Amino acid sequence: MGLIERTPLVNLQPVKFLLNWGRKYSLWVMNFGLACCAIELIATSTSKHDFIRLGVIPFAHGPRQADLLVVAGTVTDKMAPALKRVYDQIPDPKYTISFGSCSNCGGPYWDSYSVTKGVDQIIPVDVYVPGCPPRPEALLHGIIKLQEKIAHEDIREKWSGKLTGAPAPS
Amino acid sequence: MASSPGPLPPAEITRRLQARFGEDLLEASVALGQAVVRVTPERYRELVGTLRDDAEFACDFLDFVSAVDRGEDGMEVVVQLWSTSRRHQVRVKVAAGTDEPRARSISDLYPGANWHERETWELFGIDFEGHPQLVKLLLPEQFEGHPLRKDFALTTRLAKPWPGEETTGEGPE
């Protein structure tokens, strides 16, 4: 139990706002680049598009430092366990952006024998960015959408890890 | 610069191979500017060995080993050879059969064939006799079936049929 769980302070709207405001502009991003989308993700991190101005810090040296996981590219069934492992190593609270058609739903590999059709079968996803590949502007838009989501979160619920647990096996 | 003999014309390659292998060269043609030969499984290794060792062919580089599923006509192993010194190439085809398809390994002739044959083995289910280590290379260990076979069922396609035009598989010969 940490301070967040023990104190009633976070129920106060100004405190809640302040905590979420701090969190949404401090997202250390983990690069899970797997295909051409990874190039767009990297381009978004460089000077022209520069997602650091939105508080997204490129790039965490390992999942244990990261807050945000961007899955950019084609996840194969063989890669899926590694992705799950990386996600599990990220400490709560954590967020996932599925970047590009392949990681959203399989994309052009929708009927492939080896591609996972949708990364949300493996890990929970907060924001889906469509495109093949999406332009950096699309990722910036996705980050803003994620920040809107964070701004309205109940921090204690998010901290509990219940929201980021593995999807129940069907 | 030391002069090396230039590339043999494709028709000349097929002619010389025909002279050596006679009846065992089931098919010899020139397609897309290169020599294409089909050989009997019995003399497949001998043919590849000839192309590698004989100075007039000097095919010292193995480009790839793959296969084609010809449905009822069975599997066919395709080998592409390249000569770095003479700068010509030869495509060798050999039938692998229908049930339990098999072919002789050439990984002792070309070490580079090792992984190509492993890949062809897992994707097409063609057994390469004499291969030192025929285990999965690319597919996950628990994967069942041979996904590049025509009869391999794509589960997604069972749920949703191919939305575009059917590809007939007819291409330039």
Short mmCIF file of C-alpha atoms in Angstrom, two decimals:
data_model
loop_
_atom_site.label_atom_id
_atom_site.label_comp_id
_atom_site.label_asym_id
_atom_site.label_seq_id
_atom_site.Cartn_x
_atom_site.Cartn_y
_atom_site.Cartn_z
CA MET A 1 0.00 0.00 0.00
CA GLY A 2 1.37 3.34 -1.01
CA LEU A 3 0.41 6.88 -0.20
CA ILE A 4 -2.06 6.99 -3.05
CA GLU A 5 -4.11 4.15 -1.60
CA ARG A 6 -4.03 5.43 2.00
CA THR A 7 -4.90 9.06 1.59
CA PRO A 8 -8.32 10.43 0.70
CA LEU A 9 -6.54 13.37 -0.93
CA VAL A 10 -6.76 11.96 -4.43
CA ASN A 11 -10.53 12.11 -4.26
CA LEU A 12 -10.22 15.90 -4.26
CA GLN A 13 -10.65 17.13 -7.81
CA PRO A 14 -7.69 19.56 -7.80
CA VAL A 15 -5.35 16.87 -6.48
CA LYS A 16 -6.69 14.37 -8.97
CA PHE A 17 -6.21 16.86 -11.77
CA LEU A 18 -2.70 17.68 -10.69
CA LEU A 19 -1.58 14.07 -10.45
CA ASN A 20 -3.05 13.15 -13.80
CA TRP A 21 -1.64 16.30 -15.36
CA GLY A 22 1.80 15.30 -14.15
CA ARG A 23 1.46 11.76 -15.40
CA LYS A 24 0.12 12.56 -18.84
CA TYR A 25 3.09 14.78 -19.72
CA SER A 26 5.65 12.29 -18.52
CA LEU A 27 5.42 9.20 -20.65
CA TRP A 28 8.67 7.35 -21.09
CA VAL A 29 8.07 5.34 -24.21
CA MET A 30 9.23 1.82 -24.92
CA ASN A 31 9.94 1.23 -28.59
CA PHE A 32 8.57 -2.10 -29.72
CA GLY A 33 9.25 -1.55 -33.41
CA LEU A 34 8.79 -4.61 -35.55
CA ALA A 35 8.39 -3.45 -39.14
CA CYS A 36 8.07 -0.35 -41.32
CA CYS A 37 5.85 1.34 -38.70
CA ALA A 38 8.90 1.46 -36.45
CA ILE A 39 10.46 3.96 -38.86
CA GLU A 40 7.45 6.25 -38.48
CA LEU A 41 7.65 5.88 -34.71
CA ILE A 42 11.32 6.85 -34.76
CA ALA A 43 10.55 9.73 -37.13
CA THR A 44 8.00 10.99 -34.61
CA SER A 45 10.73 11.05 -31.98
CA THR A 46 13.14 13.12 -34.06
CA SER A 47 13.35 16.89 -34.37
CA LYS A 48 10.74 17.56 -37.06
CA HIS A 49 7.77 15.97 -35.29
CA ASP A 50 9.39 15.77 -31.89
CA PHE A 51 6.94 14.05 -29.54
CA ILE A 52 9.05 15.13 -26.57
CA ARG A 53 7.09 18.42 -26.74
CA LEU A 54 4.08 16.32 -25.68
CA GLY A 55 6.08 14.88 -22.83
CA VAL A 56 6.81 11.56 -24.51
CA ILE A 57 10.42 10.69 -23.85
CA PRO A 58 12.32 8.56 -26.38
CA PHE A 59 13.26 5.83 -25.64
CA ALA A 60 13.27 3.81 -22.45
CA HIS A 61 16.32 1.57 -22.18
CA GLY A 62 14.21 -1.28 -20.98
CA PRO A 63 10.61 -2.06 -20.13
CA ARG A 64 11.21 -1.55 -16.41
CA GLN A 65 11.72 2.19 -16.94
CA ALA A 66 8.86 2.64 -19.37
CA ASP A 67 5.35 4.06 -18.95
CA LEU A 68 4.13 3.72 -22.51
CA LEU A 69 4.53 0.82 -24.91
CA VAL A 70 4.14 1.54 -28.61
CA VAL A 71 3.74 -1.64 -30.62
CA ALA A 72 4.72 -0.54 -34.10
CA GLY A 73 4.60 -3.26 -36.69
CA THR A 74 3.68 -6.82 -37.49
CA VAL A 75 3.45 -9.08 -34.46
CA THR A 76 3.93 -12.71 -35.39
CA ASP A 77 2.72 -15.63 -33.32
CA LYS A 78 6.37 -16.40 -32.64
CA MET A 79 7.03 -12.87 -31.39
CA ALA A 80 3.83 -12.67 -29.31
CA PRO A 81 5.28 -14.30 -26.14
CA ALA A 82 8.18 -11.82 -26.18
CA LEU A 83 5.75 -8.92 -26.48
CA LYS A 84 3.73 -10.25 -23.56
CA ARG A 85 6.90 -10.55 -21.52
CA VAL A 86 7.95 -6.98 -22.27
CA TYR A 87 4.49 -5.73 -21.36
CA ASP A 88 4.50 -7.64 -18.09
CA GLN A 89 7.85 -6.11 -17.17
CA ILE A 90 6.53 -2.56 -17.45
CA PRO A 91 5.45 -1.33 -14.01
CA ASP A 92 1.95 0.03 -13.44
CA PRO A 93 0.54 2.44 -14.40
CA LYS A 94 1.24 1.57 -18.00
CA TYR A 95 -0.30 2.36 -21.36
CA THR A 96 -0.20 0.78 -24.80
CA ILE A 97 -0.56 2.33 -28.22
CA SER A 98 -1.13 -0.08 -31.07
CA PHE A 99 0.46 1.68 -34.02
CA GLY A 100 -0.47 0.68 -37.56
CA SER A 101 -2.80 -1.77 -39.23
CA CYS A 102 -0.66 -4.84 -38.58
CA SER A 103 -0.68 -4.50 -34.84
CA ASN A 104 -4.32 -3.32 -34.85
CA CYS A 105 -5.75 -6.28 -36.74
CA GLY A 106 -3.14 -8.03 -38.87
CA GLY A 107 -3.46 -5.48 -41.67
CA PRO A 108 -2.34 -6.77 -45.05
CA TYR A 109 -1.41 -10.05 -43.34
CA TRP A 110 -4.97 -10.68 -42.23
CA ASP A 111 -4.95 -14.23 -43.62
CA SER A 112 -1.34 -15.12 -42.88
CA TYR A 113 -0.45 -18.34 -41.09
CA SER A 114 2.16 -16.64 -38.94
CA VAL A 115 0.82 -13.18 -38.01
CA THR A 116 -1.11 -12.36 -34.84
CA LYS A 117 -4.31 -10.63 -35.97
CA GLY A 118 -4.43 -7.84 -33.47
CA VAL A 119 -2.05 -7.21 -30.64
CA ASP A 120 -5.05 -6.77 -28.31
CA GLN A 121 -5.27 -10.56 -28.22
CA ILE A 122 -2.03 -10.51 -26.23
CA ILE A 123 -2.06 -7.29 -24.21
CA PRO A 124 -4.61 -4.56 -23.39
CA VAL A 125 -4.52 -1.60 -25.78
CA ASP A 126 -5.43 1.99 -24.89
CA VAL A 127 -5.21 3.72 -28.26
CA TYR A 128 -5.29 2.29 -31.77
CA VAL A 129 -3.62 4.35 -34.49
CA PRO A 130 -4.80 3.27 -37.97
CA GLY A 131 -2.73 3.48 -41.12
CA CYS A 132 -0.29 1.47 -43.17
CA PRO A 133 1.96 2.91 -41.98
CA PRO A 134 0.38 5.88 -40.17
CA ARG A 135 2.18 9.17 -40.55
CA PRO A 136 3.95 10.67 -37.50
CA GLU A 137 1.10 13.17 -37.19
CA ALA A 138 -1.24 10.24 -36.59
CA LEU A 139 0.90 9.03 -33.72
CA LEU A 140 0.96 12.55 -32.26
CA HIS A 141 -2.82 12.53 -32.45
CA GLY A 142 -2.89 9.12 -30.78
CA ILE A 143 -0.66 10.40 -27.98
CA ILE A 144 -3.00 13.36 -27.42
CA LYS A 145 -5.95 10.95 -27.27
CA LEU A 146 -4.07 8.88 -24.72
CA GLN A 147 -3.35 11.99 -22.67
CA GLU A 148 -7.05 12.86 -22.70
CA LYS A 149 -7.72 9.39 -21.39
CA ILE A 150 -5.12 9.72 -18.64
CA ALA A 151 -6.53 13.11 -17.61
CA HIS A 152 -9.89 11.52 -16.80
CA GLU A 153 -8.58 8.49 -15.00
CA ASP A 154 -9.12 7.46 -11.42
CA ILE A 155 -5.50 7.15 -10.37
CA ARG A 156 -6.15 4.55 -7.68
CA GLU A 157 -8.00 2.29 -10.04
CA LYS A 158 -5.20 2.60 -12.58
CA TRP A 159 -2.53 1.99 -9.93
CA SER A 160 -4.23 -1.21 -8.81
CA GLY A 161 -3.17 -2.98 -12.01
CA LYS A 162 -6.67 -4.31 -12.56
CA LEU A 163 -7.01 -2.30 -15.75
CA THR A 164 -3.78 -3.56 -17.22
CA GLY A 165 -4.01 -7.22 -16.36
CA ALA A 166 -4.02 -9.81 -19.08
CA PRO A 167 -7.32 -10.21 -20.90
CA ALA A 168 -9.31 -13.09 -19.49
CA PRO A 169 -8.82 -16.26 -21.52
CA SER A 170 -11.96 -16.90 -23.51
CA MET B 1 42.42 -6.89 -64.75
CA ALA B 2 42.70 -10.57 -65.44
CA SER B 3 40.24 -11.63 -68.08
CA SER B 4 37.79 -14.26 -66.97
CA PRO B 5 35.59 -16.12 -69.42
CA GLY B 6 32.29 -14.34 -69.85
CA PRO B 7 28.89 -15.86 -69.18
CA LEU B 8 27.77 -18.84 -71.17
CA PRO B 9 24.61 -18.15 -73.17
CA PRO B 10 21.64 -19.92 -71.52
CA ALA B 11 21.02 -22.03 -74.61
CA GLU B 12 24.66 -23.13 -74.51
CA ILE B 13 24.33 -24.17 -70.86
CA THR B 14 21.28 -26.31 -71.58
CA ARG B 15 22.98 -27.80 -74.67
CA ARG B 16 26.08 -28.80 -72.73
CA LEU B 17 24.03 -30.25 -69.89
CA GLN B 18 21.92 -32.19 -72.36
CA ALA B 19 25.07 -33.61 -73.90
CA ARG B 20 26.18 -34.88 -70.50
CA PHE B 21 22.94 -36.03 -68.93
CA GLY B 22 20.97 -37.08 -72.02
CA GLU B 23 17.70 -38.73 -71.08
CA ASP B 24 18.04 -37.80 -67.44
CA LEU B 25 17.58 -34.15 -68.30
CA LEU B 26 13.81 -34.24 -68.47
CA GLU B 27 13.43 -30.67 -69.55
CA ALA B 28 15.78 -27.95 -70.67
CA SER B 29 14.63 -24.52 -71.65
CA VAL B 30 15.53 -20.87 -71.56
CA ALA B 31 13.13 -18.79 -69.50
CA LEU B 32 13.49 -15.12 -68.57
CA GLY B 33 17.00 -15.12 -69.98
CA GLN B 34 18.35 -18.01 -67.98
CA ALA B 35 18.82 -21.74 -68.36
CA VAL B 36 16.19 -23.86 -66.64
CA VAL B 37 16.69 -27.61 -66.40
CA ARG B 38 14.64 -30.39 -64.83
CA VAL B 39 16.56 -33.46 -63.83
CA THR B 40 15.65 -36.91 -62.52
CA PRO B 41 15.93 -37.32 -58.73
CA GLU B 42 18.60 -40.00 -59.26
CA ARG B 43 21.05 -37.65 -60.96
CA TYR B 44 20.04 -34.44 -59.16
CA ARG B 45 23.08 -34.33 -56.90
CA GLU B 46 25.35 -35.26 -59.76
CA LEU B 47 24.01 -32.40 -61.86
CA VAL B 48 24.41 -29.87 -59.07
CA GLY B 49 27.90 -31.20 -58.41
CA THR B 50 28.78 -30.85 -62.09
CA LEU B 51 27.54 -27.27 -62.18
CA ARG B 52 29.61 -26.46 -59.13
CA ASP B 53 32.86 -28.24 -59.95
CA ASP B 54 33.12 -28.12 -63.71
CA ALA B 55 35.20 -25.16 -64.85
CA GLU B 56 32.95 -24.43 -67.82
CA PHE B 57 29.95 -23.85 -65.50
CA ALA B 58 31.78 -22.76 -62.33
CA CYS B 59 28.55 -22.15 -60.37
CA ASP B 60 30.24 -21.41 -57.08
CA PHE B 61 27.32 -19.66 -55.40
CA LEU B 62 24.01 -21.12 -54.31
CA ASP B 63 21.36 -18.45 -54.58
CA PHE B 64 18.45 -20.31 -53.02
CA VAL B 65 16.70 -23.62 -52.51
CA SER B 66 12.94 -23.55 -52.49
CA ALA B 67 10.00 -25.57 -53.73
CA VAL B 68 6.74 -25.37 -55.65
CA ASP B 69 3.57 -27.23 -54.76
CA ARG B 70 2.18 -28.35 -58.10
CA GLY B 71 -0.87 -29.97 -56.56
CA GLU B 72 -1.58 -33.35 -58.10
CA ASP B 73 1.76 -33.30 -59.87
CA GLY B 74 3.51 -33.26 -56.52
CA MET B 75 6.22 -31.11 -55.04
CA GLU B 76 9.13 -29.74 -56.96
CA VAL B 77 12.39 -28.55 -55.47
CA VAL B 78 13.90 -25.51 -57.17
CA VAL B 79 17.55 -24.58 -56.88
CA GLN B 80 19.12 -21.44 -58.23
CA LEU B 81 22.86 -21.41 -58.89
CA TRP B 82 25.07 -18.49 -59.81
CA SER B 83 28.61 -18.25 -61.05
CA THR B 84 30.43 -15.32 -59.54
CA SER B 85 33.35 -15.68 -61.94
CA ARG B 86 31.45 -16.19 -65.19
CA ARG B 87 28.31 -14.29 -64.16
CA HIS B 88 25.71 -16.70 -65.46
CA GLN B 89 22.98 -18.55 -63.61
CA VAL B 90 21.21 -21.87 -63.84
CA ARG B 91 17.90 -22.96 -62.37
CA VAL B 92 17.63 -26.62 -61.47
CA LYS B 93 14.31 -28.32 -60.78
CA VAL B 94 13.73 -31.80 -59.46
CA ALA B 95 10.50 -33.62 -58.67
CA ALA B 96 10.02 -34.54 -55.01
CA GLY B 97 6.89 -36.68 -55.35
CA THR B 98 3.37 -36.42 -54.00
CA ASP B 99 3.02 -38.46 -50.82
CA GLU B 100 5.83 -37.90 -48.36
CA PRO B 101 7.83 -35.77 -50.78
CA ARG B 102 11.57 -36.15 -50.55
CA ALA B 103 14.74 -35.00 -52.24
CA ARG B 104 18.44 -35.48 -51.73
CA SER B 105 20.19 -32.81 -49.69
CA ILE B 106 22.89 -30.70 -51.34
CA SER B 107 23.99 -29.10 -48.09
CA ASP B 108 27.31 -30.95 -48.27
CA LEU B 109 27.97 -29.48 -51.73
CA TYR B 110 26.88 -25.98 -50.74
CA PRO B 111 26.91 -25.28 -46.98
CA GLY B 112 24.57 -22.37 -47.70
CA ALA B 113 21.87 -24.85 -48.68
CA ASN B 114 21.57 -26.00 -45.08
CA TRP B 115 19.14 -23.33 -43.88
CA HIS B 116 17.37 -23.13 -47.23
CA GLU B 117 16.58 -26.82 -47.03
CA ARG B 118 15.45 -26.52 -43.43
CA GLU B 119 13.10 -23.74 -44.43
CA THR B 120 11.79 -25.70 -47.42
CA TRP B 121 11.37 -28.72 -45.17
CA GLU B 122 9.23 -26.89 -42.62
CA LEU B 123 7.20 -24.82 -45.08
CA PHE B 124 6.56 -27.53 -47.70
CA GLY B 125 7.15 -30.72 -45.76
CA ILE B 126 9.81 -31.99 -48.15
CA ASP B 127 12.26 -34.36 -46.51
CA PHE B 128 15.88 -33.72 -47.48
CA GLU B 129 17.77 -36.97 -47.23
CA GLY B 130 21.26 -36.56 -45.86
CA HIS B 131 20.63 -33.18 -44.26
CA PRO B 132 22.60 -33.00 -41.01
CA GLN B 133 20.02 -31.15 -38.89
CA LEU B 134 16.48 -31.06 -40.17
CA VAL B 135 14.76 -29.06 -37.42
CA LYS B 136 12.50 -26.02 -37.55
CA LEU B 137 14.20 -22.79 -38.54
CA LEU B 138 11.55 -20.07 -38.77
CA LEU B 139 8.26 -21.50 -37.56
CA PRO B 140 7.45 -21.69 -33.84
CA GLU B 141 8.26 -25.06 -32.35
CA GLN B 142 4.65 -25.95 -31.67
CA PHE B 143 3.49 -25.07 -35.19
CA GLU B 144 1.70 -27.90 -36.95
CA GLY B 145 1.46 -28.36 -40.69
CA HIS B 146 3.32 -27.00 -43.69
CA PRO B 147 1.94 -23.54 -44.41
CA LEU B 148 3.12 -23.12 -48.00
CA ARG B 149 1.39 -26.26 -49.20
CA LYS B 150 -1.68 -25.67 -51.32
CA ASP B 151 -3.81 -27.84 -49.04
CA PHE B 152 -2.83 -25.91 -45.89
CA ALA B 153 -6.02 -24.36 -44.54
CA LEU B 154 -5.74 -20.68 -43.64
CA THR B 155 -8.14 -20.46 -40.70
CA THR B 156 -8.82 -16.78 -41.29
CA ARG B 157 -9.90 -17.52 -44.85
CA LEU B 158 -12.35 -20.11 -43.58
CA ALA B 159 -14.04 -17.40 -41.55
CA LYS B 160 -13.78 -14.74 -44.24
CA PRO B 161 -13.23 -15.65 -47.89
CA TRP B 162 -10.66 -13.83 -49.97
CA PRO B 163 -12.37 -10.52 -50.88
CA GLY B 164 -10.47 -9.84 -54.10
CA GLU B 165 -10.05 -11.69 -57.34
CA GLU B 166 -8.76 -15.22 -57.17
CA THR B 167 -5.14 -15.44 -58.16
CA THR B 168 -4.71 -18.19 -60.70
CA GLY B 169 -1.01 -18.55 -60.22
CA GLU B 170 -0.37 -18.06 -63.93
CA GLY B 171 2.72 -16.02 -64.52
CA PRO B 172 5.34 -15.61 -67.18
CA GLU B 173 7.11 -18.83 -67.93
#
